[in-house]
Coordinates of C-alpha atoms and ligand atoms in Angstrom, one line a residue:
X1 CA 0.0 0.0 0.0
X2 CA 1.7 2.9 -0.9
X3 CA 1.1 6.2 -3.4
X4 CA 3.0 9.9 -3.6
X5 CA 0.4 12.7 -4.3
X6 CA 1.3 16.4 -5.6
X7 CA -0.6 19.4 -5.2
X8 CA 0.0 23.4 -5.8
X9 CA -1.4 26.0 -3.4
X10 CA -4.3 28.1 -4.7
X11 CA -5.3 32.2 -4.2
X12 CA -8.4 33.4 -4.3
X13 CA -9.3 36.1 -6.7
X14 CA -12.8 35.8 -5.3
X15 CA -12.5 35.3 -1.5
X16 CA -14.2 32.7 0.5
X17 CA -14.1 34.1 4.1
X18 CA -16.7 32.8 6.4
X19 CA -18.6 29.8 7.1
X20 CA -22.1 29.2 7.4
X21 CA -23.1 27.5 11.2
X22 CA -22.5 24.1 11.5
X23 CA -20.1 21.0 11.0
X24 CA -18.0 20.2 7.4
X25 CA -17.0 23.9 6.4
X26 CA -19.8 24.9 4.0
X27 CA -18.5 28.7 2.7
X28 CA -20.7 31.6 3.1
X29 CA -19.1 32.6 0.3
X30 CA -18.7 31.3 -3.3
X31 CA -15.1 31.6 -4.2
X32 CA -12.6 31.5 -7.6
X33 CA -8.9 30.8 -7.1
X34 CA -6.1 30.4 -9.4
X35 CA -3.5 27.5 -8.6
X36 CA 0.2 28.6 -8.9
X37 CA 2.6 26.7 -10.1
X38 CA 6.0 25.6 -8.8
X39 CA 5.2 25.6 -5.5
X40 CA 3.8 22.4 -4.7
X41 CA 3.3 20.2 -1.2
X42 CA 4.3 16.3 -2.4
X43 CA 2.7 13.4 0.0
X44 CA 3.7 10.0 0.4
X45 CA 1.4 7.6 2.0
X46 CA 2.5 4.2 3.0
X47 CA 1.5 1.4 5.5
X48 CA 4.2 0.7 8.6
X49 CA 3.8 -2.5 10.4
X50 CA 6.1 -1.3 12.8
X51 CA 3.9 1.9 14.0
X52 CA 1.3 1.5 16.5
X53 CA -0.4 4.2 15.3
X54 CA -0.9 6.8 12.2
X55 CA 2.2 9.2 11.5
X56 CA 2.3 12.1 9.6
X57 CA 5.8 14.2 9.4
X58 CA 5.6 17.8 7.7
X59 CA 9.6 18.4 5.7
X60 CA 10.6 16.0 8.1
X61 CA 9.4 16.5 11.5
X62 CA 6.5 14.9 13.2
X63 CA 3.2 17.0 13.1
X64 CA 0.1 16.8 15.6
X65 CA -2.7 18.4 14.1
X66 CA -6.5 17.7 15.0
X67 CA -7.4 18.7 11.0
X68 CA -5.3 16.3 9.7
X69 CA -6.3 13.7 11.8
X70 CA -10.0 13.8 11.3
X71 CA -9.0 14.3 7.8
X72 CA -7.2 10.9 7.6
X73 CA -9.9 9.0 9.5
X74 CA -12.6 10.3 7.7
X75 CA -10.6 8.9 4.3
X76 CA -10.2 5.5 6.2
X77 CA -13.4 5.0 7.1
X78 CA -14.2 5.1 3.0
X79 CA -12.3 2.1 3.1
X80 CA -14.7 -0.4 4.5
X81 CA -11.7 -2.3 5.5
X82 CA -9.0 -2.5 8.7
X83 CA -6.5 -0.3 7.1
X84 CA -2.9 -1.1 9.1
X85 CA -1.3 2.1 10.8
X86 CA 0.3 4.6 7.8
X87 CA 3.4 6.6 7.6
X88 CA 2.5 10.0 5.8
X89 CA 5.4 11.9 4.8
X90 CA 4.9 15.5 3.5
X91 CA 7.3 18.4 2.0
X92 CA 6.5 21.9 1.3
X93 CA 9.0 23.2 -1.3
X94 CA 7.9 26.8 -0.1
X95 CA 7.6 28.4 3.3
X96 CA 4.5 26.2 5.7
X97 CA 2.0 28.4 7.7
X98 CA 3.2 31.9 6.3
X99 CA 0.6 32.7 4.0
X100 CA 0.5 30.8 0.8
X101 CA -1.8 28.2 1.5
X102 CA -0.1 25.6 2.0
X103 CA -3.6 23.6 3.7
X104 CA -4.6 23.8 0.6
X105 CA -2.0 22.1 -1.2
X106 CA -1.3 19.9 1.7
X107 CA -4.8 18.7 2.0
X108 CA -5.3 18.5 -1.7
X109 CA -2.4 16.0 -2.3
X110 CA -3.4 14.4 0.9
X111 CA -6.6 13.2 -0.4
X112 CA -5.1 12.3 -3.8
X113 CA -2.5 10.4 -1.9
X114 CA -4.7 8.4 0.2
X115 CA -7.4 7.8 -2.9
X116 CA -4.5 6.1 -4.6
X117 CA -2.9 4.1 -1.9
X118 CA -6.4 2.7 -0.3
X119 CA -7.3 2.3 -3.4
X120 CA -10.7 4.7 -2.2
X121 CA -11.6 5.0 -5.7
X122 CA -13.9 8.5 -5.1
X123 CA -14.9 10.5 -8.0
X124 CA -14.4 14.0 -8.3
X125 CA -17.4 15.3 -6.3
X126 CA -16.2 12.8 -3.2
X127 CA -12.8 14.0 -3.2
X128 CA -13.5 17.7 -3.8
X129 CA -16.2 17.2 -0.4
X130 CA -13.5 15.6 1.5
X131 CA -10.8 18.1 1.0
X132 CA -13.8 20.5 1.7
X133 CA -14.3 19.7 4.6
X134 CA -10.6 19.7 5.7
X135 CA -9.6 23.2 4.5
X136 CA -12.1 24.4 2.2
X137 CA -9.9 26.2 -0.3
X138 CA -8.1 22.5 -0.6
X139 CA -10.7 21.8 -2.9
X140 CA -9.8 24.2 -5.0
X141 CA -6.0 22.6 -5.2
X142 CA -7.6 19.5 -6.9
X143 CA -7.6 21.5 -10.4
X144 CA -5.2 23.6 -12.1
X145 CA -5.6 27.2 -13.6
X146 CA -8.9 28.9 -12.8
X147 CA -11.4 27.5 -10.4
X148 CA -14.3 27.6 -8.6
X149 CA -16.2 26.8 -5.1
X150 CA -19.6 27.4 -5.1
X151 CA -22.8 25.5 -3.6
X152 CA -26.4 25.9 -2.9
X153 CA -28.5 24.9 0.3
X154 CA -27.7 21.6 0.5
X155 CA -23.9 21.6 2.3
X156 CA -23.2 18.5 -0.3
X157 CA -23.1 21.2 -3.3
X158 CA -20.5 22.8 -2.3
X159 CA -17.4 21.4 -4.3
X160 CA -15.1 22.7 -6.6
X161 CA -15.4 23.0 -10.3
X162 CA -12.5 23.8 -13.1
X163 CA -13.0 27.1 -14.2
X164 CA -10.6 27.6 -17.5
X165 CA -7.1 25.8 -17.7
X166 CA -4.1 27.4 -17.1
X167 CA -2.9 27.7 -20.4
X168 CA -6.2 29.8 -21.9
X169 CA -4.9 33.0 -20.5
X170 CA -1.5 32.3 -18.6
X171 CA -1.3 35.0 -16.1
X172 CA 1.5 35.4 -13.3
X173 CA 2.1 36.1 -9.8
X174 CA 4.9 37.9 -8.2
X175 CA 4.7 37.0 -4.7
X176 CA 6.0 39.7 -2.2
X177 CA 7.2 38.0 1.4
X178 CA 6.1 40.5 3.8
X179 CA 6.8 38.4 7.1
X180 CA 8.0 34.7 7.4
X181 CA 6.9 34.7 10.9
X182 CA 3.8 31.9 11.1
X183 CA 0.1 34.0 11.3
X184 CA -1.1 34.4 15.2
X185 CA -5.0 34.0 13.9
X186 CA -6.0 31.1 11.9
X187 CA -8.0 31.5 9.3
X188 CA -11.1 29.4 10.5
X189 CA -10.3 31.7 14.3
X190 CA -10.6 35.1 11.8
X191 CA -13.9 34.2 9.8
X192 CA -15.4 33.3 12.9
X193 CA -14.1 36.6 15.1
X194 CA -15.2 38.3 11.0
X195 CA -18.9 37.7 11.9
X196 CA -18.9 40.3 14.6
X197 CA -18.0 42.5 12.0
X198 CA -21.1 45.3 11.5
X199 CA -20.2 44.9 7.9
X200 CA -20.2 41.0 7.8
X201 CA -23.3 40.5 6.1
X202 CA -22.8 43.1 3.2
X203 CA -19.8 40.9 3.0
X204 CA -21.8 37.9 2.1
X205 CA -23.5 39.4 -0.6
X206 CA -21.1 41.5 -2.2
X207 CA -19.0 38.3 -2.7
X208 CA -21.6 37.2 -4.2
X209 CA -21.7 39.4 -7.0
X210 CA -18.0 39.0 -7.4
X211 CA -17.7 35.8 -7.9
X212 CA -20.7 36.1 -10.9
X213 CA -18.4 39.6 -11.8
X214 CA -15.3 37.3 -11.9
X215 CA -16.6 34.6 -13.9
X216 CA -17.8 37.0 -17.1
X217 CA -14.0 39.0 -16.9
X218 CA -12.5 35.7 -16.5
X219 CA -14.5 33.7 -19.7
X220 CA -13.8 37.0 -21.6
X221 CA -9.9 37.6 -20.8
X222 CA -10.8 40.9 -19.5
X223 CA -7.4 42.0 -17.8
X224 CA -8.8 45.4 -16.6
X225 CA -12.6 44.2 -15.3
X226 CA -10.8 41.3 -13.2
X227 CA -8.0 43.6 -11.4
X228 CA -11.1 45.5 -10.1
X229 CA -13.3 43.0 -9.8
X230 CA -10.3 41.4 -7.3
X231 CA -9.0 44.3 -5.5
X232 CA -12.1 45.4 -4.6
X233 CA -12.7 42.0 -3.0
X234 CA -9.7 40.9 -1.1
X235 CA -10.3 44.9 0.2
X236 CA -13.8 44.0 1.4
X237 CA -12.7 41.1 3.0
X238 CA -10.0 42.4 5.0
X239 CA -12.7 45.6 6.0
X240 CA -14.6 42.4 7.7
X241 CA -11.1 41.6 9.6
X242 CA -10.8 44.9 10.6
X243 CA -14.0 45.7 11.3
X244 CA -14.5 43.1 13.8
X245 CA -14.6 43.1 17.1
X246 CA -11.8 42.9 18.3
X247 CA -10.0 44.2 15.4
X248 CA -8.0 41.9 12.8
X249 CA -4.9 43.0 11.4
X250 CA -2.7 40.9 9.1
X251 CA -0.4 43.3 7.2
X252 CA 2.9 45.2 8.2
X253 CA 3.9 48.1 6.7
X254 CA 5.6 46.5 3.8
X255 CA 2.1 45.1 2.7
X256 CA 0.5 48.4 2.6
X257 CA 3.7 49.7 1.0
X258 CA 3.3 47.2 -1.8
X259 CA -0.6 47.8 -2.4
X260 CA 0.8 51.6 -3.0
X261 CA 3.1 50.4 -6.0
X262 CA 0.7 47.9 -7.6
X263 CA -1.7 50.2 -7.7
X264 CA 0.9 53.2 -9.0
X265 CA 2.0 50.4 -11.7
X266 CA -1.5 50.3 -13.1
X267 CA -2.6 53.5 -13.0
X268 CA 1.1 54.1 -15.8
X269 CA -0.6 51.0 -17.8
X270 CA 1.1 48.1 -16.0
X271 CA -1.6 45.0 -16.1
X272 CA -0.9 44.1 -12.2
X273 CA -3.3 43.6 -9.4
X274 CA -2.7 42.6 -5.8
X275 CA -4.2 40.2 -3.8
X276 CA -4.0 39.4 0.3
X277 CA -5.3 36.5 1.9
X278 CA -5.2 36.2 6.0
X279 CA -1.9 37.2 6.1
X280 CA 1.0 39.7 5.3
X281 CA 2.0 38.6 1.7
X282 CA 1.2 40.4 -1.0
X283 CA -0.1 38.2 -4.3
X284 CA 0.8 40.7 -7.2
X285 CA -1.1 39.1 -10.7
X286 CA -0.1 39.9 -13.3
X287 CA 0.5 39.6 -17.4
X288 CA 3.8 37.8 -18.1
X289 CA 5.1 40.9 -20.0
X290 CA 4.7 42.8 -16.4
X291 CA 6.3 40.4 -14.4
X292 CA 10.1 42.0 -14.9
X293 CA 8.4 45.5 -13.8
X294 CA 6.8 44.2 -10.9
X295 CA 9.3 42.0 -9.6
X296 CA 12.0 44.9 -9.4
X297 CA 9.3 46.9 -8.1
X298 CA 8.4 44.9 -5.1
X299 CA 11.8 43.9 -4.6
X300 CA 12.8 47.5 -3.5
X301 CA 9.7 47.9 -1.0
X302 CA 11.9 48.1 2.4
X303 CA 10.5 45.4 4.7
X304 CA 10.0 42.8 1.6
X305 CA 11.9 39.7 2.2
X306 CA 11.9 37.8 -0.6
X307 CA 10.4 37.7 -4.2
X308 CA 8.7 34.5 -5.9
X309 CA 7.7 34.6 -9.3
X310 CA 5.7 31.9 -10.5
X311 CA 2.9 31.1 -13.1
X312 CA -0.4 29.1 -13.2
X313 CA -0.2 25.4 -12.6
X314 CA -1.9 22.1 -13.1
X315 CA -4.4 19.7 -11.3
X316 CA -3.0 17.7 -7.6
X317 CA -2.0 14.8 -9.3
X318 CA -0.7 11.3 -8.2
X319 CA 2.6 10.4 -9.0
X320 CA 3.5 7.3 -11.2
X321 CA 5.0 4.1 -9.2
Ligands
PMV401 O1 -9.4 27.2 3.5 P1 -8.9 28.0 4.6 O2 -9.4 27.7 6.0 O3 -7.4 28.0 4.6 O4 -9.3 29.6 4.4 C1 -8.9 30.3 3.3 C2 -9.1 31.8 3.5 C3 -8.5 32.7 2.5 O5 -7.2 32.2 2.0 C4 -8.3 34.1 3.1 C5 -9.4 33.0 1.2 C6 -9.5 31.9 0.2 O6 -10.5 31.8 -0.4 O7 -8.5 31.1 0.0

C-alpha cells in the first residue's frame, strides 16, 4: 500500500471568508482561485507494520494536528476495510504556515494520496467534499488554472469546479514575502471573530456578486474588469477583519507599502493587481510581460523579504510508481 500525491497552493481572486453554522465547512461565500505553479506540497502515503499508530511528518518533523487527523480518519473510514497504521510523509517546497496556503496544497495532495494508496476510488465530487471539509480552499487545489467553489442549500453542493485551464490565459504572480513569521490568527479563528463585523453580512452578498463579476471577466480575458473586480474584494474582505470586534490585522507596513506600488504600476498601464489573503504577503497578478516591472518593483519595498515569481499550474496529481 503505498502512493505519492502532488498538489499546488491556490489564491483566491474571489474570496471565500466565512462559514455558514454548522459542522463540514460549508462557505458563506462562493469563491474562484487560481493554482500557482512551482510551488507544490508532495505526499507519500504508506502502510508501517512497525507503528502502533498513524504518523504524519511535515519536511521532516513529526506534526500533531486535530485537522489532519480527522481528515485521515474520515478517508479510512471510506475504506470499508482495517487499514494497518500509515506513515504519511509531507514536504513543502515553499515556506508552511506563512501565508500561501499551503492547507490547501497539503490537504489537496493528501486526499489524492490516500485515494490512490487505499485504493478509495472516489470520484471528483467525493474527493472535492473531503478536501472540503478539511480546509475548504483545498478543494480548490484538486484543479489547475482557474477555479471555482460554489454550492447551494444543501452543504453537499458545495465542491469545486475547473473554471478555464491554465494555459487559456497564462497569467502570473509575483509574490512579495512581507513576514516569514507563522500567522497568530488562523483563518477558521478570523472568519469566525469576522462575523462580529457590523459589515459581515454586506460581505456575504457582495462576494456574491463578485464571484458572478469574476466569472464573465474571467470567460472574456478581460485583464482590466478582473484587477477591479479582485482588489475590490480581497479589500472588502479584510474591512470584515478589521471591522470586527476585536479588530483583525494581518499586514505590516511592507504590505501596505506594496498595495501603494501595484496600484501606482496600473494606474502608468502596467496590467498588475494585488491580492491578500489572512496574512502579510502580497499576491501581485499579473501579465507575463509585467512580471520584470513588478518583480523589481516589489523587490525595493523596504521590509520585503523575498520575491517569488511563478505562473499558473496544473491539477494535484498522483505520481507514477
Ligand atoms: O481554507 P482556509 O481555511 O485556509 O481559508 C482560506 C481563506 C483565504 O485564504 C483568506 C481565502 C481563500 O478563499 O483562500
Amino acid at each position: 500500500m503505498q502512493a505519492t500525491a502532488e498538489a499546488h497552493p491556490n489564491i483566491a481572486l474571489v474570496k471565500y471568508w466565512g462559514k455558514r453554522d454548522g459542522p463540514d465547512n460549508v462557505p458563506a461565500t462562493p469563491s474562484l482561485s487560481i493554482t500557482l505553479s512551482h510551488l507544490r506540497t508532495r505526499t507519500r502515503v504508506s502502510d508501517d507494520t512497525a507503528l502502533m499508530n498513524h504518523v504524519v511528518t511535515l519536511n521532516g518533523a513529526i506534526v500533531a494536528d486535530a485537522k489532519i487527523d480527522a481528515c485521515i480518519n474520515r478517508l479510512i473510514a471510506r475504506a470499508h476495510r482495517p487499514i494497518p497504521a500509515l506513515r504519511i510523509d509531507t514536504d513543502n517546497n515553499f515556506p508552511t504556515a506563512a501565508g500561501l496556503a499551503s492547507s490547501a496544497s497539503g490537504f489537496a495532495a493528501l486526499v489524492a494520496a490516500m485515494d490512490a494508496a487505499l485504493e478509495l476510488r472516489m470520484n471528483e465530487t467525493q474527493r472535492a467534499i473531503e478536501a472540503r471539509r478539511a480546509s475548504a480552499s483545498a478543494a480548490r487545489s484538486l484543479y489547475g488554472g482557474f477555479v471555482t467553489l460554489q454550492g447551494g442549500i444543501d452543504p453537499a453542493t458545495w465542491i469545486a469546479r475547473p473554471e478555464l485551464d491554465a494555459a487559456a490565459w497564462p497569467l502570473a504572480v509575483v509574490i512579495a514575502i512581507c513576514s516569514d513569521q507563522p500567522k497568530k490568527v488562523s483563518s477558521s479563528s478570523g472568519m469566525q471573530q469576522s462575523k462580529t463585523s457590523p459589515y459581515y453580512t454586506r460581505w456575504t452578498e457582495t462576494a456574491a456578486a463578485d464571484f458572478t463579476a469574476a466569472r464573465v471577466a474571467i470567460a472574456q480575458r478581460d485583464f482590466a474588469r478582473l484587477a477591479d473586480i479582485a482588489e475590490a474584494n480581497c479589500l472588502a474582505m479584510h474591512a470584515v477583519m478589521l471591522s470586527a470586534r476585536p479588530g483583525l490585522l494581518y499586514w505590516t507596513g511592507a504590505t501596505v507599502e506594496c498595495i501603494h506600488r501595484v496600484r501606482q504600476m496600473r494606474t502608468e498601464g502596467c496590467a498588475v493587481f494585488f491580492t491578500i489573503d489572512a496574512g502579510p504577503q502580497v499576491k501581485a497578478v499579473c501579465e507575463p510581460g509585467a512580471v520584470d516591472r513588478v518583480r523589481a518593483a516589489l523587490t525595493n519595498v523596504p521590509g520585503v523579504q523575498e520575491v517569488i515569481v511563478v505562473g499558473l499550474g496544473g491539477a494535484a496529481r498522483v505520481l507514477p510508481a
